[in-house]
CSV table of C-alpha atoms in Angstrom, one decimal:
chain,number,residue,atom,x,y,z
A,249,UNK,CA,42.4,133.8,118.1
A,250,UNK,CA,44.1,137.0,119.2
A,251,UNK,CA,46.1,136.3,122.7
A,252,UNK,CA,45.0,138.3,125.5
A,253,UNK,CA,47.3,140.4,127.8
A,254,UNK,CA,46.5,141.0,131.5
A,255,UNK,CA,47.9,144.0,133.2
A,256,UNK,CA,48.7,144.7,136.3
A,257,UNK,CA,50.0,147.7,137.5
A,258,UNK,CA,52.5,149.5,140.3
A,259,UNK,CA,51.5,150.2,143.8
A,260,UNK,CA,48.7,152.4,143.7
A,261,UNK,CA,48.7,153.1,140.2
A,262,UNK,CA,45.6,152.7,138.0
A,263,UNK,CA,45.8,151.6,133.9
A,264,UNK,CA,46.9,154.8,132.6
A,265,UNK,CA,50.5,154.0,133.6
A,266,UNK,CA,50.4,151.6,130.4
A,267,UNK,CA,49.6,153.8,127.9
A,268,UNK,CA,53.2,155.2,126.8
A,269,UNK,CA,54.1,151.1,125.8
A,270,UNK,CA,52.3,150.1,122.7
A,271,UNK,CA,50.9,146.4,122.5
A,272,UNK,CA,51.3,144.6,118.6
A,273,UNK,CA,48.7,141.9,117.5
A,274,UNK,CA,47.2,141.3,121.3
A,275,UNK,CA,44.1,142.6,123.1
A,276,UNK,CA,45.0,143.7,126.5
A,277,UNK,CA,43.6,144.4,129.5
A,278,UNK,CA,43.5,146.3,132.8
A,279,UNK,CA,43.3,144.5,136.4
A,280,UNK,CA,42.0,146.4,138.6
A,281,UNK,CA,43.0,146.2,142.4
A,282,UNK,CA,40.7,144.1,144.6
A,283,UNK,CA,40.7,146.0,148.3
A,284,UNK,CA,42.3,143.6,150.2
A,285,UNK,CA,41.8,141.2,153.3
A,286,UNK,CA,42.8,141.9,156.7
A,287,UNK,CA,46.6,140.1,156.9
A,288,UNK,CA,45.8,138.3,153.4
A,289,UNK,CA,49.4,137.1,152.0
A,290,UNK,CA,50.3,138.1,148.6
A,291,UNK,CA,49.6,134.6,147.5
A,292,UNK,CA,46.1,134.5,148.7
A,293,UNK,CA,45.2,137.7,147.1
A,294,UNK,CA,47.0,136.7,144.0
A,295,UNK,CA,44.0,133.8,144.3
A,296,UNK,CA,41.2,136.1,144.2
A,297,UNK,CA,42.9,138.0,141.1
A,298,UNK,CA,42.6,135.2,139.1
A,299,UNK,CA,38.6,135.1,139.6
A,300,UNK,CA,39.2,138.5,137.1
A,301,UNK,CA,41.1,136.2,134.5
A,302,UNK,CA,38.3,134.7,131.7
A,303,UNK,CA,41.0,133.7,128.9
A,304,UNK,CA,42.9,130.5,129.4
A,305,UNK,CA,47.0,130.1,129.3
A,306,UNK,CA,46.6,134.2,129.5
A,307,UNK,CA,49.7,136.3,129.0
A,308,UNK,CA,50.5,138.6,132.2
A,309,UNK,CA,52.1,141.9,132.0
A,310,UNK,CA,53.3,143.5,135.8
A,311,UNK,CA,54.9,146.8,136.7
A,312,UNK,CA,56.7,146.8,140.1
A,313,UNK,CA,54.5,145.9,142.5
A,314,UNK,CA,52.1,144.0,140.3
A,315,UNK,CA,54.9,141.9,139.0
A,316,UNK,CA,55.2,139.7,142.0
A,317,UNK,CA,51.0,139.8,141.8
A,318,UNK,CA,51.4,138.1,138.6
A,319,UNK,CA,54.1,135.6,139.5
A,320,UNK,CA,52.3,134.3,142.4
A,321,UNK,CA,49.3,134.4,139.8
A,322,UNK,CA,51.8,132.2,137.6
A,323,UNK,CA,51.6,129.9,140.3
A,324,UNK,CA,48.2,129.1,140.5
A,325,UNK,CA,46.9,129.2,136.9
A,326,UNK,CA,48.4,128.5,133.1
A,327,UNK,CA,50.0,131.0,131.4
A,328,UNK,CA,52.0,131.7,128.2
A,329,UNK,CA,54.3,134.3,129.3
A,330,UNK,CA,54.8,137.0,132.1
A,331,UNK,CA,56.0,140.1,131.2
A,332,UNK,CA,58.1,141.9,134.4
A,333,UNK,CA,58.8,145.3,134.1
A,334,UNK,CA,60.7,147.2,137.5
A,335,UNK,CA,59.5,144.3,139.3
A,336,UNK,CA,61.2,141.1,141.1
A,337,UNK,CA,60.7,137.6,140.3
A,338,UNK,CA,61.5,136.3,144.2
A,339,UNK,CA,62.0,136.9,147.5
A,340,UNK,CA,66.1,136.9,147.2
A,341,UNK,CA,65.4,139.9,144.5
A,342,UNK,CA,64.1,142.1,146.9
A,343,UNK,CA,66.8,144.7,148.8
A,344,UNK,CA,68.1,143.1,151.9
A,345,UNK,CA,66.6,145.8,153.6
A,346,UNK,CA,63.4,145.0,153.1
A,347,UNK,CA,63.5,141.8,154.3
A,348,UNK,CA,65.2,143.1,157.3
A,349,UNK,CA,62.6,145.7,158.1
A,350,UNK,CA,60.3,142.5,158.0
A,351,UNK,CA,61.6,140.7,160.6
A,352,UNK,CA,61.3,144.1,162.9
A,353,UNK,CA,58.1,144.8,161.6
A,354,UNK,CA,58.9,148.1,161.0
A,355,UNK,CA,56.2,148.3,158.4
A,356,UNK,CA,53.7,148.6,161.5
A,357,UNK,CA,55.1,151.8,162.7
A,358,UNK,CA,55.2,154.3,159.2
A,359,UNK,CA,54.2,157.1,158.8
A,360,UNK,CA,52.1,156.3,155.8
A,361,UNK,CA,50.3,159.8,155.8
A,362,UNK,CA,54.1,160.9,155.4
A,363,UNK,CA,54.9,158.4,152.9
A,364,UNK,CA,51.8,159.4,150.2
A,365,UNK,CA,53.4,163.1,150.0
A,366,UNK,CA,55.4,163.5,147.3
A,367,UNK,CA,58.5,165.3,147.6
A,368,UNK,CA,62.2,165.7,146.3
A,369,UNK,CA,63.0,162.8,147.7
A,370,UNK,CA,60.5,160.4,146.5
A,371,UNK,CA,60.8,162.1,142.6
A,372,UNK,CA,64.8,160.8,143.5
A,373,UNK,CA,63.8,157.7,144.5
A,374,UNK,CA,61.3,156.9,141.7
A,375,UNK,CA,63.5,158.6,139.2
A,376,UNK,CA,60.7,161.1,138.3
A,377,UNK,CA,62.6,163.8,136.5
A,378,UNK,CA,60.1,165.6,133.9
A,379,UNK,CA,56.7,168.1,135.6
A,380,UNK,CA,54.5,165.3,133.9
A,381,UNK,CA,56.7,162.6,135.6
A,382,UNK,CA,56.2,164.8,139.3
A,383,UNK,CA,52.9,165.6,138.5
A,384,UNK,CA,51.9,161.9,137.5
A,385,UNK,CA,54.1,160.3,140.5
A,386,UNK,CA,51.9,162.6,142.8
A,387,UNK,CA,48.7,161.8,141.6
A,388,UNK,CA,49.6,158.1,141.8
A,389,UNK,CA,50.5,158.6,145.5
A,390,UNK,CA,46.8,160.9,146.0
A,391,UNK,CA,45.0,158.3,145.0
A,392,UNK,CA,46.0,155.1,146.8
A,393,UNK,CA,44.4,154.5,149.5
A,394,UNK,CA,46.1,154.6,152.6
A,395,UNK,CA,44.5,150.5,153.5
A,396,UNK,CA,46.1,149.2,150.3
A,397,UNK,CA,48.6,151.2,150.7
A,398,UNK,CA,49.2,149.5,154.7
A,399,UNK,CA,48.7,146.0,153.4
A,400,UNK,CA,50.5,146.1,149.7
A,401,UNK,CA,54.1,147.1,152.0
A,402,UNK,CA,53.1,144.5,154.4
A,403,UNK,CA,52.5,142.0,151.6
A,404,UNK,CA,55.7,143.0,149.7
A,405,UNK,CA,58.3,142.3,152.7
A,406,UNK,CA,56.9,139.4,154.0
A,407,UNK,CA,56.6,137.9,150.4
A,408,UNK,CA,58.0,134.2,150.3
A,409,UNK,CA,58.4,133.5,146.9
A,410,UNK,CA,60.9,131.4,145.6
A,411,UNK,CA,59.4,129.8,142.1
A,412,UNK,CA,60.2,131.6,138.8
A,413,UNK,CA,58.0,130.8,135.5
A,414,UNK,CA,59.2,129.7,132.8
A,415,UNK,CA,58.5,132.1,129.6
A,416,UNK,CA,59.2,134.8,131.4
A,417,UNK,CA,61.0,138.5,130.4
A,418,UNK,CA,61.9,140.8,133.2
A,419,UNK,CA,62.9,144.1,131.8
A,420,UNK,CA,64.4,146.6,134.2
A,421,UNK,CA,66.5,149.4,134.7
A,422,UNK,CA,70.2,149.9,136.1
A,423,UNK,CA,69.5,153.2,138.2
A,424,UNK,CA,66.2,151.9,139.9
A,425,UNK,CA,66.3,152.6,143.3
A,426,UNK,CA,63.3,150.9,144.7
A,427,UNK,CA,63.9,147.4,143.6
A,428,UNK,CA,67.7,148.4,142.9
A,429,UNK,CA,69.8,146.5,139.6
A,430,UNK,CA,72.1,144.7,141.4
A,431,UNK,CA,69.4,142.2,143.2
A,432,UNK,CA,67.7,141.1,139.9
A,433,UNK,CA,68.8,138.1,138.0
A,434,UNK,CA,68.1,137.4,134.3
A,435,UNK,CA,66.4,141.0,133.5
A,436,UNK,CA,67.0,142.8,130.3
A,437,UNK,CA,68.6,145.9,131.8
A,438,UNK,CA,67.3,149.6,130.4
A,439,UNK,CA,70.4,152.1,130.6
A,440,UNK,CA,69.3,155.1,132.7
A,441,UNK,CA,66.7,153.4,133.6
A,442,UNK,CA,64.6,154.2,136.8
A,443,UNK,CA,61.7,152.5,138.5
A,444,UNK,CA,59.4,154.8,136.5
A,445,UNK,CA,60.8,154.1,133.6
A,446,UNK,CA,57.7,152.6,132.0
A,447,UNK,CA,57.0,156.4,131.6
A,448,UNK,CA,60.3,157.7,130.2
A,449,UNK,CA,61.6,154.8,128.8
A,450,UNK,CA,58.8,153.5,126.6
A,451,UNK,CA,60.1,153.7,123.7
A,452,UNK,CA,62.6,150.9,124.7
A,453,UNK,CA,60.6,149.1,126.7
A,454,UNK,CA,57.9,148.6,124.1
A,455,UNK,CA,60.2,146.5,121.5
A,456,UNK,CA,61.2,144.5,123.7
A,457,UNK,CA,57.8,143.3,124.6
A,458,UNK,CA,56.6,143.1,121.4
A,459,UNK,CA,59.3,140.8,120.1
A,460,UNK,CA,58.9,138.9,123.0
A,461,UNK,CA,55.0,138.5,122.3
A,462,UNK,CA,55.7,137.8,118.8
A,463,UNK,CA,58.4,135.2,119.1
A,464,UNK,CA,57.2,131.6,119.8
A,465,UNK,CA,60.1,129.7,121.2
A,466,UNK,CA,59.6,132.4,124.1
């Protein structure tokens, strides 16, 4: 039986994000966003998420944001593997910052209308470089809508996690800025690598997964 790979993608970003990586011998498939409860932790919408998943002891792929969807996910179903890519595996990964801006629930005051234009500084921050990395970044940022947009920051500071799977590969780059090197622990690192590498750096991200898909003792 051919395994089955769940995706799940950044903040805002729909399926097409995936298709610069290039899956070997497994069928895969896109998760798309739920709109979520009013104050509904990242944990309890990770719960509804799995009502999507029909193939048992899945395999879970996440980019950034969808990442710590699928380790809370890890949490409350079997899996084989999960596959992190510019993502964290716990709360302690995230920037102290973050956590900071938490406990002053600063999240409640931005300017999100602000925050969903793209400009020089969010291409610097995101490590868009390329016009199809600028143009993609801003359609990505167009389309989310400014309710997910509200609760997925809200969900990401206040995130308590603390459990890491086993079977896990977290691939990730040394000159992301979002989720920045220095926090992660146990990542295969991507030289040059920013958080949107999955666009410029597929060509080195995509051996890496398939070896780890291939490779049983993983």
């Amino acid at each position: 039986m051919t395994e089955k790979c769940y995706l799940l993608s950044g903040l805002g970003a729909d399926g097409t994000v995936f298709q610069y990586l290039d899956f070997e011998g497994v069928e895969v498939e896109y998760m798309e966003w739920l709109p979520p409860l009013p104050k509904e932790t990242l944990s309890a919408y990770a719960k509804r998420m799995t009502q999507k998943i029909t193939t048992p002891h899945p395999i879970l792929v996440g980019l950034s944001f969808g990442g710590m969807v699928a380790m809370e996910i890890a949490k409350q179903i079997p899996v084989k593997k999960v596959i992190l890519i510019s993502s964290a595996k716990e709360r302690k990964e995230l920037p102290w910052f973050y956590r900071f801006s938490a406990k002053l629930k600063l999240q409640k005051i931005l300017p999100y209308t602000l925050i969903k234009r793209t400009n020089g500084f969010t291409y610097w921050l995101f490590g868009a470089t390329s016009a199809h990395e600028k143009a993609l970044l801003k359609e990505i940022f167009r389309k989310t809508p400014t309710t997910f947009l509200k609760w997925a920051i809200n969900a990401i500071l206040t995130w308590k996690n603390t459990e890491i799977s086993t079977h896990i590969l977290h691939i990730h780059g040394d000159k992301d800025r979002i989720l920045p090197y220095k926090n992660v622990k146990d990542t295969f690192c991507i030289t040059g690598g920013g958080h949107s590498m999955i666009v410029n750096k597929a060509y080195e991200i995509t051996p890496l997964i398939n070896k780890f898909l291939n490779n049983a003792n993983d």
